[in-house]
Amino acid sequence: GGVQRLGGSVAAMAQGVDLGPGDLDIVPELGIDNLRRLGMLLRDLGAKPKYVPEWAAGPDRETCERWRPEPFDLTTLDHRFVTPHGELDVVPVKAGRFHDLLPRAVVMRAFGREIRVVHIDHLLAQLDRWDRERDRARRAALTEARTRFLSGETPPALESHPAWAGRPS
């Protein structure tokens, strides 16, 4: 498997925040071998960039439909993707770079695997940075989860979260 960090709403869920994910955010390591593995995974999943008409900087519908993972680089792989399993948001730079997040990443187990989740302090900092309505609403829950995390409390297993009911692992 490739080298990624879990971020966004699913990372918050892994930290014990009760919310439903809109997508799965991953922060990939930017080495060419890892980007190649990521691109091949996206291809195997049947992923296509999500077309969002109101996003002026986003790709148009035709570009989304024609998308291929090659070349395996940031311009090709830095998108929110639609897959048969749900949305996958590859955020190699916008949410922090892999190597900058690595020293504080939290190792957890989920779905029988070891995963690395961005630190809850980083999630809180991102909320401040983007200052979106939905993020302001999540601040209190993340702050409470941070208090539990710092006290050593282990959050419930990610796969036991109600938002995963009926989803593939």
XYZ file of N, CA and C in Angstrom:
507
model
N 0.817 -1.189 0.000
C 0.000 0.000 0.000
C 0.847 1.234 0.000
N 0.236 2.358 -0.307
C 0.954 3.616 -0.365
C 1.103 4.256 0.998
N 1.772 5.392 1.004
C 2.027 6.122 2.237
C 1.156 7.371 2.214
N 0.184 7.426 3.118
C -0.759 8.537 3.179
C -1.018 8.879 4.646
N -1.560 10.057 4.884
C -2.069 10.452 6.190
C -3.554 10.732 6.013
N -4.322 10.347 7.005
C -5.760 10.573 6.991
C -6.033 11.944 7.585
N -6.845 12.739 6.909
C -7.177 14.067 7.395
C -8.668 14.322 7.297
N -9.081 15.560 7.521
C -10.464 15.972 7.341
C -11.433 15.371 8.335
N -12.688 15.215 7.897
C -13.755 14.782 8.792
C -13.541 13.362 9.314
N -12.958 12.475 8.505
C -12.727 11.109 8.988
C -11.619 11.107 10.049
N -10.636 11.971 9.917
C -9.615 12.091 10.960
C -10.255 12.587 12.256
N -11.185 13.522 12.139
C -11.897 13.998 13.325
C -12.707 12.860 13.946
N -13.350 12.042 13.117
C -14.092 10.885 13.625
C -13.146 9.928 14.346
N -11.959 9.711 13.776
C -10.983 8.816 14.401
C -10.554 9.336 15.763
N -10.619 10.658 15.944
C -10.260 11.273 17.223
C -11.436 11.271 18.197
N -12.596 10.749 17.768
C -13.731 10.636 18.665
C -14.815 11.676 18.470
N -14.759 12.446 17.385
C -15.782 13.447 17.117
C -16.962 12.770 16.422
N -18.159 13.069 16.885
C -19.368 12.467 16.329
C -19.877 13.317 15.174
N -19.551 12.928 13.969
C -20.050 13.604 12.781
C -20.069 12.612 11.630
N -20.730 12.974 10.573
C -20.766 12.129 9.384
C -19.817 12.687 8.348
N -18.988 11.842 7.758
C -18.015 12.344 6.781
C -18.670 12.659 5.445
N -18.207 13.729 4.817
C -18.649 14.010 3.465
C -17.787 13.272 2.461
N -16.532 13.062 2.844
C -15.588 12.382 1.979
C -14.439 11.869 2.838
N -13.518 11.176 2.224
C -12.322 10.677 2.894
C -11.158 11.508 2.395
N -10.533 12.293 3.281
C -9.395 13.136 2.912
C -8.099 12.394 3.196
N -7.223 12.356 2.193
C -5.906 11.782 2.417
C -4.837 12.775 1.975
N -3.741 12.772 2.729
C -2.588 13.607 2.438
C -1.470 12.647 2.032
N -1.180 12.539 0.725
C -0.185 11.561 0.279
C 1.250 12.048 0.435
N 2.134 11.101 0.648
C 3.578 11.355 0.540
C 3.824 11.602 -0.937
N 4.673 12.582 -1.274
C 4.777 13.063 -2.645
C 5.858 12.405 -3.492
N 6.472 11.326 -3.019
C 7.451 10.616 -3.845
C 6.778 10.006 -5.063
N 7.514 9.906 -6.157
C 6.948 9.425 -7.415
C 6.381 8.012 -7.278
N 7.039 7.138 -6.522
C 6.514 5.774 -6.370
C 5.168 5.777 -5.656
N 5.042 6.581 -4.619
C 3.779 6.648 -3.898
C 2.685 7.281 -4.762
N 3.022 8.344 -5.484
C 2.033 8.965 -6.356
C 1.589 8.000 -7.456
N 2.507 7.172 -7.940
C 2.149 6.158 -8.935
C 1.161 5.147 -8.325
N 1.449 4.681 -7.101
C 0.531 3.735 -6.442
C -0.845 4.374 -6.218
N -0.835 5.623 -5.800
C -2.087 6.338 -5.581
C -2.869 6.469 -6.888
N -2.195 6.858 -7.956
C -2.855 6.988 -9.253
C -3.432 5.672 -9.733
N -2.696 4.592 -9.547
C -3.201 3.281 -9.969
C -4.392 2.858 -9.117
N -4.352 3.169 -7.821
C -5.491 2.871 -6.965
C -6.724 3.646 -7.426
N -6.552 4.930 -7.707
C -7.671 5.737 -8.182
C -8.234 5.167 -9.482
N -7.345 4.763 -10.375
C -7.791 4.153 -11.639
C -8.566 2.869 -11.362
N -8.020 2.013 -10.475
C -8.676 0.741 -10.159
C -10.033 0.943 -9.491
N -10.182 2.036 -8.745
C -11.455 2.345 -8.094
C -12.480 2.942 -9.060
N -12.023 3.271 -10.261
C -12.912 3.937 -11.203
C -13.165 5.381 -10.826
N -12.212 6.006 -10.143
C -12.354 7.377 -9.666
C -12.332 8.377 -10.825
N -13.104 9.421 -10.647
C -13.110 10.565 -11.568
C -13.151 11.820 -10.714
N -12.467 12.896 -11.132
C -12.608 14.142 -10.377
C -14.070 14.560 -10.312
N -14.442 15.115 -9.172
C -15.831 15.554 -8.986
C -16.044 16.871 -9.727
N -17.082 16.905 -10.519
C -17.446 18.140 -11.217
C -18.303 18.981 -10.284
N -17.848 20.191 -9.999
C -18.578 21.122 -9.135
C -18.777 22.410 -9.938
N -19.973 22.605 -10.511
C -20.196 23.757 -11.399
C -19.859 25.108 -10.779
N -20.127 25.280 -9.475
C -19.881 26.588 -8.852
C -18.423 26.815 -8.455
N -17.561 25.831 -8.678
C -16.138 25.965 -8.361
C -15.409 26.448 -9.609
N -15.158 27.744 -9.676
C -14.573 28.362 -10.874
C -13.198 27.780 -11.224
N -12.408 27.427 -10.210
C -11.058 26.920 -10.461
C -11.035 25.419 -10.755
N -12.185 24.765 -10.633
C -12.240 23.319 -10.815
C -12.319 22.911 -12.273
N -12.107 21.627 -12.534
C -12.173 21.136 -13.913
C -13.615 21.128 -14.428
N -13.751 21.289 -15.741
C -15.090 21.224 -16.325
C -15.527 19.760 -16.427
N -16.804 19.548 -16.748
C -17.377 18.201 -16.780
C -16.613 17.287 -17.748
N -16.274 17.788 -18.914
C -15.569 16.979 -19.922
C -14.197 16.552 -19.411
N -13.472 17.450 -18.768
C -12.155 17.119 -18.208
C -12.291 16.039 -17.133
N -13.317 16.138 -16.305
C -13.546 15.127 -15.264
C -13.789 13.759 -15.896
N -14.584 13.712 -16.940
C -14.897 12.431 -17.588
C -13.688 11.829 -18.299
N -12.822 12.668 -18.860
C -11.642 12.180 -19.596
C -10.467 11.859 -18.682
N -10.550 12.183 -17.403
C -9.413 12.085 -16.482
C -8.747 10.712 -16.497
N -7.433 10.725 -16.482
C -6.601 9.532 -16.322
C -5.536 9.889 -15.285
N -5.021 8.913 -14.541
C -4.076 9.228 -13.465
C -2.677 9.623 -13.928
N -2.382 9.448 -15.179
C -1.062 9.808 -15.684
C -1.080 11.242 -16.215
N -0.031 11.996 -16.017
C 1.172 11.662 -15.254
C 0.867 11.631 -13.753
N 1.634 10.844 -13.041
C 1.428 10.670 -11.603
C 2.056 11.856 -10.863
N 1.363 12.990 -10.874
C 1.902 14.184 -10.223
C 0.762 14.968 -9.574
N 1.122 16.080 -8.948
C 0.123 16.852 -8.193
C -0.988 17.413 -9.064
N -0.674 17.851 -10.274
C -1.729 18.434 -11.099
C -2.768 17.385 -11.492
N -2.367 16.145 -11.591
C -3.277 15.072 -11.974
C -4.025 14.494 -10.773
N -3.370 14.422 -9.619
C -3.923 13.697 -8.476
C -4.515 14.579 -7.378
N -4.365 15.885 -7.468
C -4.869 16.800 -6.451
C -6.307 17.202 -6.785
N -7.259 16.328 -6.414
C -8.669 16.548 -6.719
C -9.536 15.910 -5.639
N -10.796 16.275 -5.641
C -11.821 15.505 -4.930
C -12.371 14.544 -5.976
N -12.311 13.263 -5.658
C -12.728 12.232 -6.600
C -14.041 11.606 -6.176
N -14.797 11.177 -7.169
C -16.009 10.409 -6.957
C -15.667 8.967 -7.315
N -15.994 8.034 -6.414
C -15.768 6.612 -6.652
C -17.063 5.865 -6.343
N -17.169 4.615 -6.742
C -18.358 3.835 -6.371
C -18.501 3.655 -4.857
N -17.439 3.917 -4.108
C -17.445 3.742 -2.649
C -17.644 5.052 -1.898
N -17.779 6.149 -2.605
C -17.916 7.451 -1.978
C -16.857 8.409 -2.502
N -16.815 9.583 -1.905
C -15.876 10.606 -2.363
C -14.544 10.485 -1.631
N -13.476 10.704 -2.378
C -12.108 10.645 -1.870
C -11.434 11.947 -2.256
N -10.978 12.695 -1.265
C -10.344 13.990 -1.514
C -8.847 13.844 -1.275
N -8.078 13.965 -2.348
C -6.615 13.902 -2.251
C -6.133 15.333 -2.073
N -5.539 15.608 -0.914
C -5.119 16.968 -0.564
C -3.620 16.975 -0.225
N -2.776 16.969 -1.260
C -1.337 16.863 -1.015
C -0.697 18.124 -0.450
N -1.331 19.275 -0.602
C -0.719 20.529 -0.160
C -1.684 21.345 0.690
N -2.937 21.461 0.241
C -3.907 22.377 0.865
C -4.107 22.131 2.356
N -4.096 20.890 2.796
C -4.326 20.574 4.204
C -3.029 20.375 4.973
N -1.914 20.714 4.359
C -0.602 20.482 4.972
C 0.129 19.412 4.190
N 1.433 19.529 4.142
C 2.230 18.543 3.403
C 2.541 17.344 4.287
N 2.610 16.192 3.671
C 2.831 14.916 4.349
C 3.978 14.992 5.356
N 5.145 15.456 4.907
C 6.321 15.445 5.792
C 6.208 16.463 6.925
N 5.410 17.506 6.735
C 5.182 18.459 7.815
C 4.231 17.877 8.865
N 3.303 17.030 8.415
C 2.333 16.415 9.326
C 2.886 15.174 10.014
N 3.883 14.557 9.429
C 4.422 13.283 9.907
C 4.863 13.282 11.366
N 5.627 14.270 11.841
C 6.124 14.190 13.217
C 5.034 14.092 14.292
N 3.857 14.650 14.042
C 2.786 14.637 15.056
C 1.645 13.696 14.703
N 1.762 12.975 13.586
C 0.683 12.061 13.203
C 0.456 11.034 14.303
N -0.796 10.661 14.488
C -1.188 9.715 15.525
C -1.444 8.366 14.862
N -0.792 7.326 15.381
C -0.983 5.981 14.850
C -2.192 5.363 15.539
N -3.130 4.881 14.745
C -4.342 4.242 15.252
C -4.581 2.963 14.466
N -5.493 2.147 14.971
C -5.907 0.956 14.233
C -7.353 1.143 13.811
N -7.635 0.788 12.560
C -9.004 0.848 12.049
C -9.145 -0.183 10.948
N -10.255 -0.892 10.967
C -10.546 -1.881 9.943
C -9.416 -2.902 9.815
N -8.803 -3.238 10.959
C -7.753 -4.240 10.984
C -6.410 -3.765 10.459
N -6.250 -2.470 10.295
C -4.997 -1.916 9.762
C -4.491 -0.796 10.653
N -3.213 -0.553 10.551
C -2.626 0.595 11.219
C -2.775 1.792 10.282
N -3.330 2.881 10.811
C -3.476 4.098 10.008
C -2.795 5.250 10.731
N -2.451 6.264 9.986
C -1.860 7.459 10.555
C -2.830 8.610 10.325
N -3.154 9.278 11.413
C -4.170 10.324 11.411
C -3.490 11.642 11.786
N -3.853 12.714 11.081
C -3.267 14.006 11.437
C -3.644 14.347 12.869
N -2.762 15.037 13.547
C -2.960 15.409 14.949
C -4.170 16.322 15.086
N -4.878 16.193 16.175
C -6.086 16.980 16.402
C -5.793 18.482 16.437
N -4.599 18.877 16.866
C -4.251 20.297 16.842
C -4.218 20.831 15.409
N -3.764 19.998 14.480
C -3.746 20.397 13.072
C -5.187 20.556 12.549
N -6.066 19.633 12.941
C -7.463 19.745 12.521
C -8.079 21.049 13.025
N -7.801 21.402 14.265
C -8.317 22.658 14.825
C -7.741 23.865 14.081
N -6.459 23.826 13.768
C -5.830 24.931 13.035
C -6.449 25.084 11.642
N -6.782 23.966 11.005
C -7.401 24.034 9.684
C -8.781 24.695 9.766
N -9.523 24.411 10.825
C -10.831 25.048 10.985
C -10.687 26.566 11.035
N -9.682 27.028 11.762
C -9.450 28.469 11.859
C -9.057 29.045 10.501
N -8.249 28.302 9.772
C -7.741 28.775 8.487
C -8.866 28.961 7.472
N -9.785 27.982 7.394
C -10.820 28.038 6.380
C -12.031 28.833 6.833
N -12.318 28.828 8.131
C -13.393 29.630 8.695
C -14.714 29.490 7.929
N -15.110 28.247 7.694
C -16.386 27.972 7.046
C -17.437 27.703 8.128
N -18.691 27.914 7.797
C -19.770 27.717 8.769
C -19.727 26.313 9.368
N -19.590 25.298 8.522
C -19.578 23.927 9.032
C -18.385 23.687 9.955
N -17.270 24.371 9.701
C -16.091 24.210 10.549
C -16.279 24.884 11.900
N -16.944 26.026 11.914
C -17.207 26.697 13.197
C -18.084 25.808 14.070
N -19.017 25.109 13.441
C -19.890 24.214 14.201
C -19.124 23.007 14.757
N -18.052 22.610 14.110
C -17.269 21.449 14.553
C -16.228 21.781 15.631
N -15.935 23.060 15.783
C -14.866 23.474 16.701
C -15.084 22.954 18.122
N -16.296 23.103 18.660
C -16.564 22.683 20.037
C -16.338 21.175 20.191
N -16.818 20.398 19.231
C -16.646 18.942 19.310
C -15.179 18.557 19.205
N -14.428 19.221 18.340
C -12.993 18.930 18.223
C -12.246 19.343 19.492
N -12.641 20.459 20.071
C -11.992 20.915 21.304
C -12.237 19.911 22.435
N -13.453 19.395 22.535
C -13.745 18.365 23.536
C -12.939 17.098 23.268
N -12.843 16.694 21.997
C -12.064 15.504 21.642
C -10.592 15.717 21.959
N -10.099 16.937 21.762
C -8.697 17.247 22.083
C -8.437 17.063 23.573
N -9.363 17.522 24.407
C -9.226 17.366 25.858
C -9.156 15.886 26.222
N -10.032 15.082 25.627
C -10.002 13.628 25.887
C -8.698 13.014 25.395
N -8.253 13.418 24.207
C -7.013 12.903 23.625
C -5.822 13.216 24.536
N -5.728 14.463 24.998
C -4.601 14.874 25.840
C -4.626 14.189 27.204
N -5.818 13.765 27.656
C -5.903 13.060 28.938
C -5.558 11.579 28.790
N -5.328 11.145 27.544
C -4.952 9.756 27.303
C -6.107 8.836 26.964
N -7.308 9.387 26.879
C -8.473 8.572 26.555
C -8.377 8.084 25.107
N -8.653 6.813 24.915
C -8.635 6.241 23.574
C -10.018 6.390 22.955
N -10.088 6.995 21.756
C -11.405 7.134 21.124
C -11.947 5.780 20.691
N -13.258 5.670 20.520
C -13.827 4.405 20.044
C -13.258 4.065 18.665
N -13.255 2.794 18.336
C -12.729 2.356 17.047
C -13.487 3.034 15.911
N -12.761 3.479 14.923
C -13.360 4.181 13.798
C -14.445 3.345 13.123
N -14.196 2.047 12.991
C -15.186 1.209 12.304
C -16.482 1.031 13.096
N -16.470 1.360 14.383
C -17.692 1.250 15.183
C -18.530 2.528 15.115
N -18.013 3.565 14.466
C -18.727 4.833 14.353
C -20.014 4.624 13.546
N -21.135 5.180 14.008
C -22.408 4.990 13.296
C -22.367 5.411 11.824
N -21.511 6.366 11.487
C -21.436 6.836 10.096
C -20.910 5.749 9.151
N -20.272 4.709 9.696
C -19.730 3.641 8.841
C -20.727 2.527 8.617
N -21.865 2.557 9.289
C -22.838 1.477 9.161
C -23.176 1.226 7.694
N -22.953 0.006 7.261
C -23.290 -0.375 5.898
C -22.276 0.018 4.858
N -21.190 0.675 5.265
C -20.163 1.063 4.274
C -19.109 -0.015 4.178
N -18.495 -0.174 3.005
C -17.388 -1.129 2.889
C -16.171 -0.599 3.630
N -15.320 -1.484 4.103
C -14.150 -1.038 4.855
C -12.936 -0.907 3.987
